Every structure is written in C-alpha cells, then in structure tokens.
PDB file of C-alpha atoms in Angstrom:
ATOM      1  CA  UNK A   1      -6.754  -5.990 -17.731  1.00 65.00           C
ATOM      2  CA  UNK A   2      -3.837  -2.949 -16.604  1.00 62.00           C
ATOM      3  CA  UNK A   3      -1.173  -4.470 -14.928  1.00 90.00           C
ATOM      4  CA  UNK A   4       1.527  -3.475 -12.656  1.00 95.00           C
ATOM      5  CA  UNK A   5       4.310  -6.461 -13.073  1.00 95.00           C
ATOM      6  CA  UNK A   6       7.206  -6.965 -10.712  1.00 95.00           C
ATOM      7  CA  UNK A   7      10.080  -9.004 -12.658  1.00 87.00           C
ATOM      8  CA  UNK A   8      10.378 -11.449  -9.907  1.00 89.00           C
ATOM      9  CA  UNK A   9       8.584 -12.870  -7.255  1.00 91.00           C
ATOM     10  CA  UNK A  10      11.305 -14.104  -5.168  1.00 94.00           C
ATOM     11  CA  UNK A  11      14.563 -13.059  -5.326  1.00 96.00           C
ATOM     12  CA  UNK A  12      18.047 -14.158  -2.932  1.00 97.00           C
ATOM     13  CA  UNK A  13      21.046 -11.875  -3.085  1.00 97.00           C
ATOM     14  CA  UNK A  14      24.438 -11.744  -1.060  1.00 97.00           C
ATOM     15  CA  UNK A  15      24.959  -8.631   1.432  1.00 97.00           C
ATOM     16  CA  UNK A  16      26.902  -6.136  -0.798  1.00 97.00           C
ATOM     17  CA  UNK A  17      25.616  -6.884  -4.140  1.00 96.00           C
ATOM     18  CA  UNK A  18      23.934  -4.552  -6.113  1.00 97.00           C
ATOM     19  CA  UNK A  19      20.362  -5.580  -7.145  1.00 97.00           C
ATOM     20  CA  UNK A  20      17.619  -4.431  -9.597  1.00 96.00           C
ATOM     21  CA  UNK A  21      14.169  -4.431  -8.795  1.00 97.00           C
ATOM     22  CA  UNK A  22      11.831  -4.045 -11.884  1.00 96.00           C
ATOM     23  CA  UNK A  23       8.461  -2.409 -12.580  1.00 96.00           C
ATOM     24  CA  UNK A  24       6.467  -1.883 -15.408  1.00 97.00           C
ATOM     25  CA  UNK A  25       2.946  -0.537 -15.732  1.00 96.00           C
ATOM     26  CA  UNK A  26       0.941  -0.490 -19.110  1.00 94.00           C
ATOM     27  CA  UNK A  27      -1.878   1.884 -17.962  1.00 89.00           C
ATOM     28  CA  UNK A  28      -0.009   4.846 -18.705  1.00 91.00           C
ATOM     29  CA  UNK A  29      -0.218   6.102 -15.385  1.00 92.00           C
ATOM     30  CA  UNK A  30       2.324   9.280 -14.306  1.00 92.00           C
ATOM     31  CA  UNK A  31       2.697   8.165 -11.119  1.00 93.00           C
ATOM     32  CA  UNK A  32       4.928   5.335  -9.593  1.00 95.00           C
ATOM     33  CA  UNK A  33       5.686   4.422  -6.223  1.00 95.00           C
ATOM     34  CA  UNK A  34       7.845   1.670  -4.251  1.00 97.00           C
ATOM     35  CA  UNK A  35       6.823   0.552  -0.563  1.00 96.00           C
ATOM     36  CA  UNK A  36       8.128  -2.115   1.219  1.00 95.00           C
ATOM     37  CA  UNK A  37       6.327  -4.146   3.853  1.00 92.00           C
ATOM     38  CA  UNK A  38       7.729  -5.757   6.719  1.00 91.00           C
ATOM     39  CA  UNK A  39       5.264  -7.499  10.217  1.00 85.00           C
ATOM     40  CA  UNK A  40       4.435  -5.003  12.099  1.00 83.00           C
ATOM     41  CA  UNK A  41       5.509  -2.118   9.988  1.00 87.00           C
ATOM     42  CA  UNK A  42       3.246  -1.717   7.543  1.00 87.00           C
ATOM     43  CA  UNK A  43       3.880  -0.367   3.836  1.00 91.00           C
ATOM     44  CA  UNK A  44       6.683   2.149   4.072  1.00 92.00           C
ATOM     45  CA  UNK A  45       7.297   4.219   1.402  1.00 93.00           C
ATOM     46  CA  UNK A  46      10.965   4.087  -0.295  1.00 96.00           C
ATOM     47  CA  UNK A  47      10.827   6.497  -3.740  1.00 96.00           C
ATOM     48  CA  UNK A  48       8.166   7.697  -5.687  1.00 94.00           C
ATOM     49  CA  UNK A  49       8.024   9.273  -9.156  1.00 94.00           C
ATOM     50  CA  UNK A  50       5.478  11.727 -10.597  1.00 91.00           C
ATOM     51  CA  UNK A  51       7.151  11.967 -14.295  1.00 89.00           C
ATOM     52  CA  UNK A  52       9.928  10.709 -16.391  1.00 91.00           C
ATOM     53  CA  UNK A  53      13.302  10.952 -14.813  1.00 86.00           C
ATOM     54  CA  UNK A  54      11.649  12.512 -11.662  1.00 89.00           C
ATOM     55  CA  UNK A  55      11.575  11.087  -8.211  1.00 93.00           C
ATOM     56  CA  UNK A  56      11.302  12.104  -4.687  1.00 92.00           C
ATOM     57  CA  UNK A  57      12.296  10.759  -1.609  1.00 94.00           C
ATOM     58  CA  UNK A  58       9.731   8.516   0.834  1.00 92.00           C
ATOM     59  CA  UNK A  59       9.913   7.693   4.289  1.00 90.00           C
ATOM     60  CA  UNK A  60      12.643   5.474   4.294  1.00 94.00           C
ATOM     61  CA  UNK A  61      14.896   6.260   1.228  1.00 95.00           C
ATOM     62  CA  UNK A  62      18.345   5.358   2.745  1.00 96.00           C
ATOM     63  CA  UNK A  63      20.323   2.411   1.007  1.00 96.00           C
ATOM     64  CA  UNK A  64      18.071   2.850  -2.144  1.00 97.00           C
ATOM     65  CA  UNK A  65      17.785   4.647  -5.273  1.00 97.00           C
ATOM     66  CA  UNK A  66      15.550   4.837  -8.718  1.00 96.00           C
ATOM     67  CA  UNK A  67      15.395   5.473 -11.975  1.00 96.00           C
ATOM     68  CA  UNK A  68      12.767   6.289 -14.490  1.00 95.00           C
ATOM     69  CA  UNK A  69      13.834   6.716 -17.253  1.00 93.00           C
ATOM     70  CA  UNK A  70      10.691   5.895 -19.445  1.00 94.00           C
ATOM     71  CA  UNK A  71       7.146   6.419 -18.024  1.00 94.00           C
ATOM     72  CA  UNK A  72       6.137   2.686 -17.992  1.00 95.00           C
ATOM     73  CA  UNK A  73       9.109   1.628 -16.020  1.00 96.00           C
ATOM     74  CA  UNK A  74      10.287   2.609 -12.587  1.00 97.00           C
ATOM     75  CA  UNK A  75      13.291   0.632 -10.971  1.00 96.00           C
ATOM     76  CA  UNK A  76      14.291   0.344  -7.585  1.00 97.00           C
ATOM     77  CA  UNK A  77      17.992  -0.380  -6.837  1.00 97.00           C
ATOM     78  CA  UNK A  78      20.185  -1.540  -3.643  1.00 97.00           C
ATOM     79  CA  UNK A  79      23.429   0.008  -4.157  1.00 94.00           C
ATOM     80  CA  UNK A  80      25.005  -2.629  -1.371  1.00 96.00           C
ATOM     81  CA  UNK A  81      22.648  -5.079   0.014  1.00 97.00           C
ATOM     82  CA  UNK A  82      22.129  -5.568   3.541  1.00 97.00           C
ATOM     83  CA  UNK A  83      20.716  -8.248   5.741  1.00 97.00           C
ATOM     84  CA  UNK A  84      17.790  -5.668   6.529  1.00 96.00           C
ATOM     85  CA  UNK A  85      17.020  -4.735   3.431  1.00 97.00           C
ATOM     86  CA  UNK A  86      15.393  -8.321   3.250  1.00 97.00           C
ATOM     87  CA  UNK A  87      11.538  -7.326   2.674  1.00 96.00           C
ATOM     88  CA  UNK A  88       8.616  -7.645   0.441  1.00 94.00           C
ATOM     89  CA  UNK A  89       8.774  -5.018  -1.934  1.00 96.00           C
ATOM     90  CA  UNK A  90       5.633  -3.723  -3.611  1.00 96.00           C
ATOM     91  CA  UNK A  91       5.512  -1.718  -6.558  1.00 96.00           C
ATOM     92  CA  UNK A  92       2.419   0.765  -7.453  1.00 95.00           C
ATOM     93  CA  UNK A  93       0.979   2.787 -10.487  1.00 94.00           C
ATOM     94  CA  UNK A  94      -1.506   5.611 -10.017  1.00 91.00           C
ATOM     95  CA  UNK A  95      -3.480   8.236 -12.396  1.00 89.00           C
ATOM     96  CA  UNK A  96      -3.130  11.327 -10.001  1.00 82.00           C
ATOM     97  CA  UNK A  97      -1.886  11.469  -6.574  1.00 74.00           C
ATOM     98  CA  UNK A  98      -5.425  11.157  -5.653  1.00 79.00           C
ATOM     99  CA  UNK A  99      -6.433   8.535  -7.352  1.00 81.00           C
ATOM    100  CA  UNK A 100      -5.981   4.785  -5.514  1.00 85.00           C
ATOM    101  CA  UNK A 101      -3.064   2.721  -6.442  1.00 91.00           C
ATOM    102  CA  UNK A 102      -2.413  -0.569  -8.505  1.00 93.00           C
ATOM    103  CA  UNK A 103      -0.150  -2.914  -6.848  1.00 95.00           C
ATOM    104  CA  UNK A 104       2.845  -5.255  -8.695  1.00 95.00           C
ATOM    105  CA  UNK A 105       2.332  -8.784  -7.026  1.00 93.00           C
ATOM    106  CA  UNK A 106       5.794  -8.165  -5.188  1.00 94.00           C
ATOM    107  CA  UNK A 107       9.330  -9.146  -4.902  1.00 95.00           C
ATOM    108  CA  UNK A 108      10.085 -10.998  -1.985  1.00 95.00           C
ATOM    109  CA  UNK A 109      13.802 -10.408  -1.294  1.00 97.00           C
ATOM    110  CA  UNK A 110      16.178 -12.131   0.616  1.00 97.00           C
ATOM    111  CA  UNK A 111      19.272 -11.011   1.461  1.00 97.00           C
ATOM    112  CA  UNK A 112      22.105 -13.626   2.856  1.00 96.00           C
TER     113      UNK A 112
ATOM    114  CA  UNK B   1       5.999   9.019  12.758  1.00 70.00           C
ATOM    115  CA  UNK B   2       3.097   6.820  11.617  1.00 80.00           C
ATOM    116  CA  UNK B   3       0.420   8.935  10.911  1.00 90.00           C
ATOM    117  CA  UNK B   4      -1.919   6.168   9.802  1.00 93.00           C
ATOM    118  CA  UNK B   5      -2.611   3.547  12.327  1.00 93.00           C
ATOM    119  CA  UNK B   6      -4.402  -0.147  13.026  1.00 95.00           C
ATOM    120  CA  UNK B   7      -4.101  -1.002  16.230  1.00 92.00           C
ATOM    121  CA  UNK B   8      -5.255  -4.523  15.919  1.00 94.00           C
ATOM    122  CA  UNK B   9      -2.971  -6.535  14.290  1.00 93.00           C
ATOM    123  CA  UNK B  10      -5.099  -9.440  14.266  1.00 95.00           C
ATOM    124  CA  UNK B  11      -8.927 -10.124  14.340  1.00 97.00           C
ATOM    125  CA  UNK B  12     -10.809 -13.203  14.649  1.00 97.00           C
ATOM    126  CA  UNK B  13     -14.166 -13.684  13.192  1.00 97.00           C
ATOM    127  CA  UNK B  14     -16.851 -16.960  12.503  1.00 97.00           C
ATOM    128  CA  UNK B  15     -18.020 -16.924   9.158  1.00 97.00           C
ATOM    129  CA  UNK B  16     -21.445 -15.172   8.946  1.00 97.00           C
ATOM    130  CA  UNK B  17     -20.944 -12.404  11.378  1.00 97.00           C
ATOM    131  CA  UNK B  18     -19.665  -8.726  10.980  1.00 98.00           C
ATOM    132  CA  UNK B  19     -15.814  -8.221  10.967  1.00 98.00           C
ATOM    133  CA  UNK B  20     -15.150  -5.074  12.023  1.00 98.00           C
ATOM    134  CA  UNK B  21     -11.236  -2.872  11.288  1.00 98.00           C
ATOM    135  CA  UNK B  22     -10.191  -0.082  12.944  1.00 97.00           C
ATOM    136  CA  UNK B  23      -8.025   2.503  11.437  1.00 97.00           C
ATOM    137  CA  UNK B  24      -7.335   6.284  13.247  1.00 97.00           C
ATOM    138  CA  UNK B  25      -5.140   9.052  11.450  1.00 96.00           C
ATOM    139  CA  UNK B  26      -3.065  12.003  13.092  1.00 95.00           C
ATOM    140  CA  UNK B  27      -3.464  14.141  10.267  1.00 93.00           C
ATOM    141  CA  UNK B  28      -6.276  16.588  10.197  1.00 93.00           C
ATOM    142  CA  UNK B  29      -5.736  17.625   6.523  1.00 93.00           C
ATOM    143  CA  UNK B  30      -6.051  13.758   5.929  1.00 94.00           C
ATOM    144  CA  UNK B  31      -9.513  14.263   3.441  1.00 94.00           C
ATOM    145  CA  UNK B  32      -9.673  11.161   1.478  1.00 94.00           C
ATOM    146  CA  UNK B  33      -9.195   7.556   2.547  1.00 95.00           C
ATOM    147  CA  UNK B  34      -8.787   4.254   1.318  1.00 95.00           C
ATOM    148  CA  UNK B  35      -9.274   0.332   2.264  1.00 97.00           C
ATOM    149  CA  UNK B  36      -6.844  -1.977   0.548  1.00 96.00           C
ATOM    150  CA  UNK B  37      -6.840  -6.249   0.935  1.00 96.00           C
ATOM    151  CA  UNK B  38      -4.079  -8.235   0.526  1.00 93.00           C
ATOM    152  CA  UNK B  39      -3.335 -11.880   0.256  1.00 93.00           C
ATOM    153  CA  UNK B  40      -0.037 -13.403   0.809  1.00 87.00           C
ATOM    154  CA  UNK B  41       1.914 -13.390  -1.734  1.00 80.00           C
ATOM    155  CA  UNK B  42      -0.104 -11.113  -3.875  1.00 87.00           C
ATOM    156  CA  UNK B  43       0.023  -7.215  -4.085  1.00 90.00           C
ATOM    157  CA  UNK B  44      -2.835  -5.121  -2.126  1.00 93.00           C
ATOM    158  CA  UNK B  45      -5.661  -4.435  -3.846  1.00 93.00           C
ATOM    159  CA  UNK B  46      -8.698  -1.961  -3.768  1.00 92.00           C
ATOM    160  CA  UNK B  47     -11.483  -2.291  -1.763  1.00 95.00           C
ATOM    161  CA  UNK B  48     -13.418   0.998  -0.740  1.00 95.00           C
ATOM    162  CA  UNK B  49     -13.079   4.985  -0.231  1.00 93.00           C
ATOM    163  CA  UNK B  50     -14.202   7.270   1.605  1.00 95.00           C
ATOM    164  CA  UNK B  51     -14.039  11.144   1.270  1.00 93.00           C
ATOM    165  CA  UNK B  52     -14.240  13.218   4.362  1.00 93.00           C
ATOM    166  CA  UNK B  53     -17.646  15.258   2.865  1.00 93.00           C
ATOM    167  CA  UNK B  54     -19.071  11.818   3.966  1.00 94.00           C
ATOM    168  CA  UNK B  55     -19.670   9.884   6.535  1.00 94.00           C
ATOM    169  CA  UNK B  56     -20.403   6.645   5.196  1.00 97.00           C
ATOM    170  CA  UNK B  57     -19.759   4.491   2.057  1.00 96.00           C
ATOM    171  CA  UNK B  58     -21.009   1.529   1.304  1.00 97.00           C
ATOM    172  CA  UNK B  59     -20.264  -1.476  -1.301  1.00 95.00           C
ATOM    173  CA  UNK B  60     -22.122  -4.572  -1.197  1.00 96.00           C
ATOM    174  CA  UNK B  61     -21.260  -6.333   1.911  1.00 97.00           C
ATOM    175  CA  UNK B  62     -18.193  -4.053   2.571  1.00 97.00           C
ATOM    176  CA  UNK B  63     -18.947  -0.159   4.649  1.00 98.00           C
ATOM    177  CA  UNK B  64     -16.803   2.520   5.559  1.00 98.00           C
ATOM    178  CA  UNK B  65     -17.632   4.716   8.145  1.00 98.00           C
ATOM    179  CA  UNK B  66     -15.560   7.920   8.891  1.00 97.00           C
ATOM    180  CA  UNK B  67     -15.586  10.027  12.142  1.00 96.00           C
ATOM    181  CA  UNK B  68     -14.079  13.153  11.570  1.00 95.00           C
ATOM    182  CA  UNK B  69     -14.031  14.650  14.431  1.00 95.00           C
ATOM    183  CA  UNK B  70     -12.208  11.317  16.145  1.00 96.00           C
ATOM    184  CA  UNK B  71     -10.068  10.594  13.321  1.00 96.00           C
ATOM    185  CA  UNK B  72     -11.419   7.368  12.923  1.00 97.00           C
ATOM    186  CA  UNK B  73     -12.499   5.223  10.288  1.00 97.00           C
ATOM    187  CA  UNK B  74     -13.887   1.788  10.676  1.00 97.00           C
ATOM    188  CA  UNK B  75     -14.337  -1.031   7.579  1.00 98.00           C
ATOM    189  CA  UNK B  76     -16.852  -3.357   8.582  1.00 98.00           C
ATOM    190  CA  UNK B  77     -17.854  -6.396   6.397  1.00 98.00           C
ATOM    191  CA  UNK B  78     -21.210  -7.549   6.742  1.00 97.00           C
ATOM    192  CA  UNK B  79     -21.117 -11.146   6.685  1.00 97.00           C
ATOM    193  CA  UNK B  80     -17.902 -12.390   6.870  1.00 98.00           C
ATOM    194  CA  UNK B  81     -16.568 -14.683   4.423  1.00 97.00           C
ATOM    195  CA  UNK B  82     -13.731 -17.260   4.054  1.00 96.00           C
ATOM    196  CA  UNK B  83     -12.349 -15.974   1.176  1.00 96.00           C
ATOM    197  CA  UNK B  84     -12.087 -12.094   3.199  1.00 97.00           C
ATOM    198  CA  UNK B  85      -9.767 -13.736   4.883  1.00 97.00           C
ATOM    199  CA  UNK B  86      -6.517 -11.340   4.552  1.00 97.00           C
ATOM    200  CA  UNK B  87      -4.322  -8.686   5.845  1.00 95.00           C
ATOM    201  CA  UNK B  88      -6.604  -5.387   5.374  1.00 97.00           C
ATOM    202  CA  UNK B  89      -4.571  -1.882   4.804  1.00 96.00           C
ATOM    203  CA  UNK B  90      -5.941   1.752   5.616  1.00 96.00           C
ATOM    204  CA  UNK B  91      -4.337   4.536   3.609  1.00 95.00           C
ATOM    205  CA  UNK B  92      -5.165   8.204   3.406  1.00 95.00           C
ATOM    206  CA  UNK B  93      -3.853  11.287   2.260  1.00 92.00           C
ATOM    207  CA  UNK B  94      -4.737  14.940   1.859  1.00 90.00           C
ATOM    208  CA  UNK B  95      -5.792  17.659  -1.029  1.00 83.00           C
ATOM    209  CA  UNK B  96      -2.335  18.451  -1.490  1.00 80.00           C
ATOM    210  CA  UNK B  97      -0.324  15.215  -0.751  1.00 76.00           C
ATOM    211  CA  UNK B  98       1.447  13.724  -3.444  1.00 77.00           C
ATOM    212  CA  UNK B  99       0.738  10.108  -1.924  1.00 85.00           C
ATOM    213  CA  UNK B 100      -0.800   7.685   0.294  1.00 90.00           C
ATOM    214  CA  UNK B 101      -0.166   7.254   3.895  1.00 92.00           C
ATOM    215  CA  UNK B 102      -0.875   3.689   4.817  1.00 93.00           C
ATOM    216  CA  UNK B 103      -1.567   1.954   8.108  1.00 93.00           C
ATOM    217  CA  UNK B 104       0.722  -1.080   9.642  1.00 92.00           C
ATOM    218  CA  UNK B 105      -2.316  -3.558   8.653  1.00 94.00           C
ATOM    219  CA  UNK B 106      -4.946  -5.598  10.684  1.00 96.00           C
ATOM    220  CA  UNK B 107      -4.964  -9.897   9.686  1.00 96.00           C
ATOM    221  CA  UNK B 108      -8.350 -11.088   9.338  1.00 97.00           C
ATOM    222  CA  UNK B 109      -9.103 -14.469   9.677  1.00 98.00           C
ATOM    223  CA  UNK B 110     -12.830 -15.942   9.123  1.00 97.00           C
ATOM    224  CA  UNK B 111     -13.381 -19.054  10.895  1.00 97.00           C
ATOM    225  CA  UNK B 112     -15.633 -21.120   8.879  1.00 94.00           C
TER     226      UNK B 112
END
C-alpha cells in the first residue's frame, strides 16, 4: 500500500521556536507538495518540489521554508513560530503534475 | 485570489437521497478536475475526475458533472450514505500548471 507519512500527528510548539515538519513518500513519486488547511480557507499551498533539492514557492510561502534533499523526503520548516502559523498541515506526493495527489494523514500544529 | 471555489460550506442530507456539491473555477485554462474526501483527522483522499473533453464521469454511486461554459462542476452522490459523511474538496488545474488549485471545502453530513 504507497504511503505518504507525516512524522507526527499532533504537535505543540512555543512562538519563536524553530520546528520540523516531516514527510516521506515510498512511491517514488517526483513531486511533493505542502498545504495547510485552516475553516474557511481551504488547502493553501505553502512549497512544492518537482525534484531533488528543487522547490518553488505556493500561495502562502512567508514564515516557511523546505528542503529536499533526497526524493522520498520533503520537509517543511518554521524558522520562528507564530501563533498563526497554528494549522493542519498536509503533506502530498504525486507522479506528474497532472496526476492526483496522495495525502500524509497531517500534522496538527499548535503553536502557544 | 481563490480561483477554485465551494460556496456551501455545509450541506445537510437524510441518508438515502442525492447529496449534491457545488464547485465553480475562475480559470478558463482550468482542463482537468478533481474531487477529494476527507475525514477529520485523516489526509484527503481521491474520489473522482473529470477532464474538460467530458461532460460527465461517473463511479458507482459517486458523478461528476462539468459545465464548461459556466465553470461549474457539481459531485453528486447517489444515495447518500453515513459513512460519506465528510468535508469534500474540489481541485483543478490546467495543461501547463505545475499543481492543483483546490476549493475552501463543502461539510457533508448524512442524517441517518
């Protein structure tokens, strides 16, 4: 069964610390992608990454960054938490641009 | 701008009858389109497509039907179940996007 997995499921940080979200995907796919999803709002699109070390800005980039620095595994980081970065992150694997997405479960992150 | 939108948040149904979700689009290179379910606490997951050389799609008790010419797609689920109880997610993007454009999400509920 492929799999998209999200390190945590629930995660509670302090405003101003740095935090790692994790994703790994063992389909092989080239394509990675964080959203976030907030009532209301929708999924929002944060970073996404076509190849290795590549990576392109989504929607809403500010107060994030990536890395990919292997094909399996693309991390999102908060460089300084803030209260409204507190979200439900989603991470997502795909073939092609094309081709439909395969979700992480989600972090659901809390920031105090 | 959201270029993907539901403009229900919510929708009501009793179990047995036909649930139907709205989703309209901005975009006119939009070409290819997508249905996505999520529970809470889970990641989305795939449900249908629909490309714009058609008009309908059709999976069991789930259809898409796509209006081109009114940017408008509709999911309707013929009859409605308990367990389709979820938030339901349009996304769409075009021959030469690089990703998915997804809508703010309508919450079905099935009243048994």
């Amino acid at each position: 069964d492929v799999k998209v997995t999200q390190s945590s499921r629930y995660l509670v940080k302090r405003t101003g610390e740095k935090v790692f979200l994790e994703c790994v995907q063992d389909m092989d796919h080239e394509n990675m992608f964080w959203y976030r999803q907030d009532p209301g709002l929708g999924l929002r699109l944060i970073y996404f990454s076509y190849d290795v070390k590549m990576k392109e800005k989504g929607d809403i980039p500010e107060g994030y960054s990536v890395s990919r620095e292997k094909k399996e595994r693309f991390s999102l980081i908060l460089e300084s938490a803030s209260t409204n970065q507190t979200s439900m992150y989603l991470c997502a694997s795909s073939p092609a641009p094309r081709d439909g997405y395969t979700f992480g479960s989600g972090t659901r992150l809390t920031v105090v | 701008d959201q270029q993907v939108k539901q403009n229900s948040p919510s929708l009501s149904v009793q179990e047995g009858r036909i649930s139907i979700l709205n989703c309209d689009y901005t975009n006119s290179m939009f070409d290819y389109f997508l249905w996505y379910k999520k529970y809470p606490a889970e990641g989305p997951t795939f449900l249908i497509s629909i490309s714009s050389i058609k008009d309908k799609n059709e999976d069991g008790r789930f259809t898409v039907f796509l209006n081109k010419s009114a940017k408008h797609l509709s999911l309707h689920i013929v009859p409605s179940q308990p367990g389709d109880s979820a938030v339901y997610f349009c996304a769409a993007t075009s021959n030469t996007g690089n990703q998915f454009y997804f809508g703010t999400g309508t919450s079905l509920t099935v009243i048994p």
